[in-house]
Short mmCIF file of C-alpha atoms and ligand atoms in Angstrom, two decimals:
data_model
loop_
_atom_site.label_atom_id
_atom_site.label_comp_id
_atom_site.label_asym_id
_atom_site.label_seq_id
_atom_site.Cartn_x
_atom_site.Cartn_y
_atom_site.Cartn_z
CA UNK A 28 10.35 19.59 -10.15
CA UNK A 29 13.80 18.10 -9.87
CA UNK A 30 15.45 16.72 -12.60
CA UNK A 31 17.84 14.20 -12.64
CA UNK A 32 20.80 13.44 -15.35
CA UNK A 33 22.86 10.32 -14.46
CA UNK A 34 23.74 9.23 -17.50
CA UNK A 35 25.42 12.03 -20.16
CA UNK A 36 28.73 12.20 -18.14
CA UNK A 37 28.74 9.02 -16.36
CA UNK A 38 29.69 5.25 -16.87
CA UNK A 39 27.32 3.59 -15.96
CA UNK A 40 24.94 1.10 -18.12
CA UNK A 41 21.77 -0.13 -17.72
CA UNK A 42 23.15 -3.64 -17.23
CA UNK A 43 24.74 -2.84 -13.91
CA UNK A 44 22.40 -1.02 -12.67
CA UNK A 45 19.75 -3.96 -13.37
CA UNK A 46 21.70 -6.25 -11.24
CA UNK A 47 21.15 -4.65 -8.08
CA UNK A 48 17.26 -4.71 -8.41
CA UNK A 49 16.79 -7.60 -6.35
CA UNK A 50 18.59 -6.65 -3.70
CA UNK A 51 16.88 -2.92 -3.79
CA UNK A 52 13.74 -4.41 -3.38
CA UNK A 53 14.14 -6.26 -0.53
CA UNK A 54 15.75 -3.24 1.18
CA UNK A 55 13.43 -0.74 0.53
CA UNK A 56 10.84 -3.47 1.75
CA UNK A 57 12.76 -3.88 5.09
CA UNK A 58 13.14 0.43 5.33
CA UNK A 59 9.21 0.28 4.96
CA UNK A 60 9.01 -1.49 8.08
CA UNK A 61 10.49 1.23 9.35
CA UNK A 62 12.21 -1.21 12.35
CA UNK A 63 15.27 1.16 12.51
CA UNK A 64 15.64 5.07 12.90
CA UNK A 65 13.02 5.61 9.51
CA UNK A 66 10.84 7.73 11.22
CA UNK A 67 11.75 10.89 8.80
CA UNK A 68 10.23 8.37 5.53
CA UNK A 69 6.81 9.83 6.03
CA UNK A 70 6.31 13.61 7.36
CA UNK A 71 3.70 12.83 9.51
CA UNK A 72 5.89 10.92 11.82
CA UNK A 73 8.58 13.76 11.68
CA UNK A 74 6.20 15.95 13.41
CA UNK A 75 2.81 15.27 15.21
CA UNK A 76 0.03 18.19 13.65
CA UNK A 77 -0.30 18.88 17.34
CA UNK A 78 3.65 19.53 17.60
CA UNK A 79 3.47 21.77 14.13
CA UNK A 80 0.59 23.97 15.17
CA UNK A 81 2.54 24.64 18.83
CA UNK A 82 6.28 25.41 16.90
CA UNK A 83 4.16 27.67 14.64
CA UNK A 84 2.91 29.55 17.54
CA UNK A 85 5.86 29.88 19.41
CA UNK A 86 7.68 31.09 16.65
CA UNK A 87 5.35 33.68 15.52
CA UNK A 88 5.48 35.22 18.90
CA UNK A 89 9.71 34.83 18.90
CA UNK A 90 9.53 36.34 15.20
CA UNK A 91 7.82 39.38 17.08
CA UNK A 92 10.33 39.84 19.48
CA UNK A 93 13.46 38.68 18.98
CA UNK A 94 16.36 40.17 16.92
CA UNK A 95 18.29 37.30 17.50
CA UNK A 96 17.32 33.93 17.78
CA UNK A 97 20.89 31.45 18.73
CA UNK A 98 20.35 28.16 17.92
CA UNK A 99 22.55 25.91 19.67
CA UNK A 100 23.21 22.12 18.27
CA UNK A 101 26.10 20.62 16.64
CA UNK A 102 26.52 17.90 13.93
CA UNK A 103 22.90 16.77 12.62
CA UNK A 104 21.24 19.24 15.68
CA UNK A 105 22.08 22.16 13.77
CA UNK A 106 23.53 21.55 9.92
CA UNK A 107 20.20 21.08 8.38
CA UNK A 108 18.61 24.55 9.68
CA UNK A 109 22.13 26.03 8.86
CA UNK A 110 21.75 24.89 5.07
CA UNK A 111 18.18 25.73 4.52
CA UNK A 112 18.41 28.97 6.26
CA UNK A 113 21.98 29.71 4.02
CA UNK A 114 19.88 28.81 1.01
CA UNK A 115 16.39 31.25 2.11
CA UNK A 116 18.87 34.29 3.56
CA UNK A 117 20.24 36.78 1.39
CA UNK A 118 23.94 37.21 0.38
CA UNK A 119 24.26 40.39 2.13
CA UNK A 120 21.70 40.39 4.04
CA UNK A 121 19.82 38.73 7.00
CA UNK A 122 16.61 37.43 7.71
CA UNK A 123 14.47 39.29 10.74
CA UNK A 124 15.24 37.58 13.53
CA UNK A 125 18.51 37.19 12.33
CA UNK A 126 19.40 32.77 13.03
CA UNK A 127 22.93 32.55 14.84
CA UNK A 128 24.52 29.19 15.03
CA UNK A 129 26.69 28.28 18.29
CA UNK A 130 27.41 25.32 19.66
CA UNK A 131 29.66 23.03 16.82
CA UNK A 132 33.05 24.46 18.38
CA UNK A 133 34.48 25.10 21.37
CA UNK A 134 36.51 28.60 20.21
CA UNK A 135 36.08 30.75 23.32
CA UNK A 136 36.67 33.55 20.50
CA UNK A 137 33.64 32.82 19.18
CA UNK A 138 31.81 32.50 22.04
CA UNK A 139 33.33 35.89 23.12
CA UNK A 140 32.77 37.37 19.78
CA UNK A 141 29.16 35.84 20.12
CA UNK A 142 28.48 37.50 22.90
CA UNK A 143 29.94 41.12 21.88
CA UNK A 144 27.76 41.09 18.74
CA UNK A 145 24.59 39.65 21.02
CA UNK A 146 24.88 43.29 23.47
CA UNK A 147 21.80 45.39 23.12
CA UNK A 148 19.61 43.17 20.95
CA UNK A 149 16.66 41.06 22.16
CA UNK A 150 17.81 37.32 22.14
CA UNK A 151 16.28 34.12 21.77
CA UNK A 152 17.39 31.10 22.39
CA UNK A 153 17.00 27.30 20.87
CA UNK A 154 18.60 24.91 22.05
CA UNK A 155 18.89 21.51 20.45
CA UNK A 156 20.45 17.88 21.54
CA UNK A 157 18.51 15.00 21.13
CA UNK A 158 20.81 13.03 23.70
CA UNK A 159 21.05 16.39 25.76
CA UNK A 160 23.76 15.73 27.08
CA UNK A 161 26.48 16.88 24.21
CA UNK A 162 29.72 18.43 25.22
CA UNK A 163 29.46 21.69 22.67
CA UNK A 164 26.10 22.17 22.76
CA UNK A 165 26.27 22.47 26.49
CA UNK A 166 29.20 24.49 26.77
CA UNK A 167 27.64 26.94 24.65
CA UNK A 168 24.02 26.81 26.80
CA UNK A 169 26.71 27.39 29.69
CA UNK A 170 27.93 30.83 28.24
CA UNK A 171 24.80 32.14 27.14
CA UNK A 172 22.95 31.67 30.18
CA UNK A 173 25.54 33.28 31.77
CA UNK A 174 24.91 36.45 29.85
CA UNK A 175 21.21 35.99 29.48
CA UNK A 176 20.72 35.40 33.07
CA UNK A 177 22.61 38.89 33.89
CA UNK A 178 19.50 40.33 31.21
CA UNK A 179 16.42 38.57 32.13
CA UNK A 180 14.87 37.38 35.09
CA UNK A 181 13.49 33.64 35.35
CA UNK A 182 10.49 34.26 34.64
CA UNK A 183 11.34 36.00 31.14
CA UNK A 184 13.92 33.55 30.51
CA UNK A 185 11.08 30.85 30.34
CA UNK A 186 10.02 32.18 26.97
CA UNK A 187 13.65 32.89 26.13
CA UNK A 188 14.99 29.50 26.22
CA UNK A 189 13.62 26.81 23.67
CA UNK A 190 14.89 23.23 24.23
CA UNK A 191 14.71 20.70 21.79
CA UNK A 192 15.07 17.04 23.33
CA UNK A 193 13.84 13.78 24.08
CA UNK A 194 10.56 13.56 25.18
CA UNK A 195 12.02 12.30 28.82
CA UNK A 196 16.19 11.71 29.17
CA UNK A 197 18.89 13.61 28.97
CA UNK A 198 20.09 16.20 31.36
CA UNK A 199 18.71 19.44 29.14
CA UNK A 200 15.39 17.75 29.23
CA UNK A 201 16.29 17.79 32.83
CA UNK A 202 17.00 21.19 32.92
CA UNK A 203 14.01 22.36 31.27
CA UNK A 204 11.91 20.58 33.32
CA UNK A 205 13.29 22.07 36.20
CA UNK A 206 13.62 26.09 34.51
CA UNK A 207 10.11 25.51 32.90
CA UNK A 208 11.09 26.73 29.52
CA UNK A 209 9.27 25.78 26.22
CA UNK A 210 10.48 22.49 24.42
CA UNK A 211 10.12 20.57 21.18
CA UNK A 212 10.66 16.86 20.48
CA UNK A 213 13.31 15.20 18.93
CA UNK A 214 11.22 11.86 17.78
CA UNK A 215 12.74 8.64 19.40
CA UNK A 216 12.69 7.27 16.19
CA UNK A 217 14.37 9.99 14.05
CA UNK A 218 18.72 10.18 14.34
CA UNK A 219 20.13 13.63 14.51
CA UNK A 220 21.12 14.23 10.50
CA UNK A 221 17.50 12.51 9.75
CA UNK A 222 16.46 14.87 12.09
CA UNK A 223 16.01 18.39 9.59
CA UNK A 224 12.11 17.93 8.94
CA UNK A 225 11.70 17.56 12.51
CA UNK A 226 11.37 20.06 15.52
CA UNK A 227 14.95 20.69 15.02
CA UNK A 228 15.20 21.84 11.99
CA UNK A 229 11.75 23.43 11.46
CA UNK A 230 11.87 25.32 14.40
CA UNK A 231 14.82 27.87 13.76
CA UNK A 232 13.60 27.63 9.95
CA UNK A 233 9.70 28.61 11.08
CA UNK A 234 11.11 31.64 12.67
CA UNK A 235 13.52 32.64 10.10
CA UNK A 236 10.54 33.26 8.15
CA UNK A 237 10.51 29.72 6.23
CA UNK A 238 7.18 27.71 6.01
CA UNK A 239 7.45 24.78 8.13
CA UNK A 240 4.83 23.21 6.40
CA UNK A 241 6.00 23.92 2.56
CA UNK A 242 9.09 22.00 3.61
CA UNK A 243 7.16 19.36 4.69
CA UNK A 244 5.25 19.49 1.66
CA UNK A 245 8.01 19.32 -0.43
CA UNK A 246 9.50 16.10 1.15
CA UNK A 247 5.80 14.17 1.36
CA UNK A 248 5.96 14.83 -2.66
CA UNK A 249 9.15 13.64 -2.67
CA UNK A 250 8.06 9.99 -2.61
CA UNK A 251 8.16 10.54 -6.53
CA UNK A 252 11.64 10.88 -6.47
CA UNK A 253 12.50 7.79 -4.55
CA UNK A 254 13.52 5.80 -8.01
CA UNK A 255 15.78 8.36 -8.82
CA UNK A 256 17.31 8.65 -5.49
CA UNK A 257 17.22 4.62 -5.64
CA UNK A 258 19.32 5.05 -9.36
CA UNK A 259 21.97 7.10 -7.85
CA UNK A 260 22.39 5.17 -4.65
CA UNK A 261 23.40 2.42 -6.91
CA UNK A 262 25.70 4.04 -9.52
CA UNK A 263 27.16 5.28 -6.27
CA UNK A 264 27.45 1.95 -5.01
CA UNK A 265 28.84 0.72 -8.69
CA UNK A 266 31.29 3.69 -8.77
CA UNK A 267 32.78 2.87 -5.62
CA UNK A 268 33.60 -0.87 -6.54
CA UNK A 269 35.36 0.99 -9.42
CA UNK A 270 37.75 2.20 -7.03
CA UNK A 271 36.40 5.58 -6.69
CA UNK A 272 36.54 6.41 -3.13
CA UNK A 273 35.26 10.46 -2.98
CA UNK A 274 32.46 12.13 -3.99
CA UNK A 275 32.59 16.02 -5.12
CA UNK A 276 29.46 17.82 -4.11
CA UNK A 277 29.41 20.54 -6.51
CA UNK A 278 27.12 23.66 -5.91
CA UNK A 279 27.09 26.79 -9.07
CA UNK A 280 25.08 28.92 -6.08
CA UNK A 281 27.38 29.66 -2.76
CA UNK A 282 24.04 29.66 -1.17
CA UNK A 283 24.03 25.93 -1.34
CA UNK A 284 27.14 25.51 0.51
CA UNK A 285 25.85 24.20 3.84
CA UNK A 286 23.68 22.34 2.09
CA UNK A 287 26.87 20.48 0.97
CA UNK A 288 27.90 20.27 4.28
CA UNK A 289 24.79 18.92 5.74
CA UNK A 290 25.26 16.34 2.64
CA UNK A 291 28.63 15.18 4.10
CA UNK A 292 27.70 15.00 7.52
CA UNK A 293 24.77 12.69 5.83
CA UNK A 294 26.68 10.61 3.54
CA UNK A 295 29.65 10.48 6.14
CA UNK A 296 28.33 9.69 9.19
CA UNK A 297 26.21 7.27 7.58
CA UNK A 298 28.14 5.10 5.20
CA UNK A 299 31.53 5.36 6.57
CA UNK A 300 31.90 2.25 8.75
CA UNK A 301 33.83 -1.12 9.21
CA UNK A 302 36.76 0.56 6.71
CA UNK A 303 34.04 1.15 3.85
CA UNK A 304 32.08 3.76 2.39
CA UNK A 305 32.90 7.39 -0.11
CA UNK A 306 34.60 10.49 1.75
CA UNK A 307 32.35 13.25 0.89
CA UNK A 308 33.84 16.37 -0.76
CA UNK A 309 32.62 19.67 -1.63
CA UNK A 310 33.12 22.23 -3.86
CA UNK A 311 31.72 25.69 -5.13
CA UNK A 312 31.97 26.69 -8.43
CA UNK A 313 33.16 28.14 -9.85
CA UNK A 314 35.28 29.54 -7.11
CA UNK A 315 36.75 25.75 -6.97
CA UNK A 316 37.93 25.66 -10.75
CA UNK A 317 40.75 27.14 -9.85
CA UNK A 318 41.95 25.46 -7.30
CA UNK A 319 40.57 21.78 -6.72
CA UNK A 320 39.37 21.71 -10.15
CA UNK A 321 43.04 21.11 -11.05
CA UNK A 322 43.14 17.94 -8.99
CA UNK A 323 39.45 17.31 -10.14
CA UNK A 324 40.90 17.36 -13.68
CA UNK A 325 44.32 16.35 -13.67
CA UNK A 326 44.99 14.27 -10.61
CA UNK A 327 44.19 10.73 -8.67
CA UNK A 328 41.22 9.16 -10.28
CA UNK A 329 39.61 8.12 -7.05
CA UNK A 330 36.68 11.53 -7.26
CA UNK A 331 33.14 11.75 -9.03
CA UNK A 332 30.89 14.65 -8.53
CA UNK A 333 26.97 15.11 -7.34
CA UNK A 334 26.64 18.54 -9.24
CA UNK A 335 23.43 20.68 -7.69
CA UNK A 336 22.27 23.03 -10.32
CA UNK A 337 19.24 25.87 -9.43
CA UNK A 338 18.39 26.01 -13.06
CA UNK A 339 15.86 29.71 -12.42
CA UNK A 340 17.83 31.99 -10.74
CA UNK A 341 17.47 35.70 -11.41
CA UNK A 342 18.31 37.20 -14.48
CA UNK A 343 21.35 39.88 -15.63
CA UNK A 344 22.22 41.45 -18.95
CA UNK A 345 26.14 41.54 -19.43
CA UNK A 346 27.16 44.18 -21.57
CA UNK A 347 29.68 41.79 -23.26
CA UNK A 348 28.03 37.94 -23.61
CA UNK A 349 25.10 37.80 -25.21
CA UNK A 350 23.70 34.68 -22.60
CA UNK A 351 22.80 36.62 -19.44
CA UNK A 352 24.59 35.82 -16.42
CA UNK A 353 22.63 32.82 -14.78
CA UNK A 354 22.94 31.15 -17.92
CA UNK A 355 26.30 31.19 -18.13
CA UNK A 356 26.55 29.84 -15.13
CA UNK A 357 24.12 26.95 -15.50
CA UNK A 358 26.15 26.57 -19.29
CA UNK A 359 29.58 26.57 -17.22
CA UNK A 360 28.51 23.54 -14.76
CA UNK A 361 27.63 21.61 -17.95
CA UNK A 362 30.97 21.91 -19.97
CA UNK A 363 32.75 21.89 -16.62
CA UNK A 364 31.32 18.27 -16.22
CA UNK A 365 32.35 17.80 -19.81
CA UNK A 366 35.60 18.79 -19.19
CA UNK A 367 35.91 16.30 -16.53
CA UNK A 368 34.67 13.45 -18.42
CA UNK A 369 37.54 13.83 -20.41
CA UNK A 370 39.70 13.53 -17.33
CA UNK A 371 37.45 10.35 -16.62
CA UNK A 372 35.82 12.17 -13.87
CA UNK A 373 31.88 11.07 -13.47
CA UNK A 374 29.30 13.82 -12.94
CA UNK A 375 25.70 13.42 -11.53
CA UNK A 376 23.08 16.05 -12.29
CA UNK A 377 20.53 16.87 -10.06
CA UNK A 378 19.24 19.95 -11.41
CA UNK A 379 16.33 22.24 -9.15
CA UNK A 380 14.18 24.47 -11.19
CA UNK A 381 14.21 26.96 -7.85
CA UNK A 382 15.01 27.44 -4.54
CA UNK A 383 11.59 27.35 -3.00
CA UNK A 384 10.61 25.37 0.20
CA UNK A 385 8.64 22.76 -1.90
CA UNK A 386 12.27 22.09 -3.77
CA UNK A 387 14.27 21.79 -0.58
CA UNK A 388 12.34 19.51 1.22
CA UNK A 389 12.40 16.96 -1.45
CA UNK A 390 15.63 17.68 -2.54
CA UNK A 391 16.10 16.56 1.75
CA UNK A 392 14.17 13.77 1.19
CA UNK A 393 15.68 12.88 -1.70
CA UNK A 394 19.18 12.78 -0.35
CA UNK A 395 18.24 11.30 2.88
CA UNK A 396 16.54 8.16 1.16
CA UNK A 397 19.72 8.33 -1.34
CA UNK A 398 22.25 7.80 2.22
CA UNK A 399 19.91 5.37 3.63
CA UNK A 400 19.78 3.02 0.91
CA UNK A 401 23.36 3.04 0.03
CA UNK A 402 24.19 2.50 3.68
CA UNK A 403 21.96 -0.81 3.69
CA UNK A 404 23.95 -1.60 0.09
CA UNK A 405 27.38 -1.04 1.84
CA UNK A 406 26.18 -3.39 4.55
CA UNK A 407 26.37 -1.16 7.28
CA UNK A 408 23.80 0.02 9.61
CA UNK A 409 23.17 3.68 8.82
CA UNK A 410 21.84 5.40 11.54
CA UNK A 411 24.55 5.19 13.89
CA UNK A 412 27.80 6.60 14.09
CA UNK A 413 30.15 4.64 16.73
CA UNK A 414 33.21 6.09 15.65
CA UNK A 415 31.74 9.67 16.97
CA UNK A 416 32.31 8.29 20.48
CA UNK A 417 36.05 7.52 20.31
CA UNK A 418 37.48 11.05 20.82
CA UNK A 419 34.57 11.99 23.06
CA UNK A 420 35.87 9.31 25.50
CA UNK A 421 39.33 10.60 25.43
CA UNK A 422 38.30 13.67 26.21
CA UNK A 423 36.13 13.39 29.13
CA UNK A 424 38.87 11.58 30.72
CA UNK A 425 40.67 14.84 30.36
CA UNK A 426 37.88 17.17 31.35
CA UNK A 427 37.52 18.18 34.66
CA UNK A 428 34.07 18.97 36.21
CA UNK A 429 33.20 21.86 38.81
O1 LIG P 525 23.61 12.25 12.96
C1 LIG P 525 23.78 11.90 14.19
O2 LIG P 525 22.94 11.57 15.29
C2 LIG P 525 24.60 12.91 15.05
O3 LIG P 525 25.62 13.86 14.49
C3 LIG P 525 24.24 14.59 16.15
O4 LIG P 525 23.34 15.07 15.32
C4 LIG P 525 25.50 15.05 17.27
O5 LIG P 525 26.25 14.14 17.41
C5 LIG P 525 24.54 15.84 17.93
O6 LIG P 525 24.10 15.02 18.70
P1 LIG P 525 23.11 15.60 20.16
O7 LIG P 525 21.75 15.89 19.58
O8 LIG P 525 22.85 14.22 20.77
O9 LIG P 525 23.33 16.38 20.71
#
């Protein structure tokens, strides 16, 4: 169960929201025609039954034999998987096999340390790129393949390298065909940042023991939250029109940090276009109350917060306080919102009962729906990211290919 509170700490009245009704209905109608990159709207167009079966089979083979699965990808090709993996992984322990991420930076130090770390371990690789041509993952694959070719035969590599990419085009697809690697398909009508519930995210998560079927079930059931997702998109739009140009995704469970990274990408790339959009930032509380909190309480009033609270974490009794630790954490999220409201900063609350696949699948769906709806409300096309190519163009001009 996910609960929403968009009233207690937000000054947006029903009349303001009502004025969006007709526009929202029209947008919804357009979205459900699924003419744009909207196949994530239905779980059966995120992944076919056949692909899901194959994914589970390959994942169970990898689970049996791997110490480490290296997921290579950047942006939408890794953030969703990393976000969900971290939510389920222990703070001080790792899943077996451990999932490691690469291909999201160009750091030679990172590459050296990764090669060092995988020494003596049984390694599998899942390289993810929809276009199959992105620089960072190509470089990471280059580095890792060079190492793995020293250890494993070509036959062995065929089962150890799994490529998730376009069904027919791109350099990665060509390489996979040539070398005989196992492949999964990124559906044509799903863009990177909306792809976590396709083979892009589901394969590595299944390897980590996080159930793909249950995540999909959660997303399917989240249709019931669509009205709340729309209300959230509308309130954001109203706050934006009042000069609130920064949104903080604020969490009280540090495990959700990477989920805020995923949200930042989802909303920034979906809506930051044509000189418009809300800039997403994040806070991990209570840590950041002792740093960014000062700015939020008393600084420039351009911020509002979207707060994610996990209501039922494990209980822990304390010697000096009557409430247990988990209850204090939830209580603090409420008092902070009150304090911030006193400082003219609104907070919108998303309260999830617990971290399990069904809740997380639902959260993913509802934020994807809100991001797309928000993009249409801003009159931008939600599913491209043209601004990303400018740096790529300049880098490509300076890169020398061997
Ligand atoms: O949301 C997006 O489409 C992007 O963030 C992409 O996921 C990212 O640029 C990686 O692209 P690709 O999967 O083609 O390597």
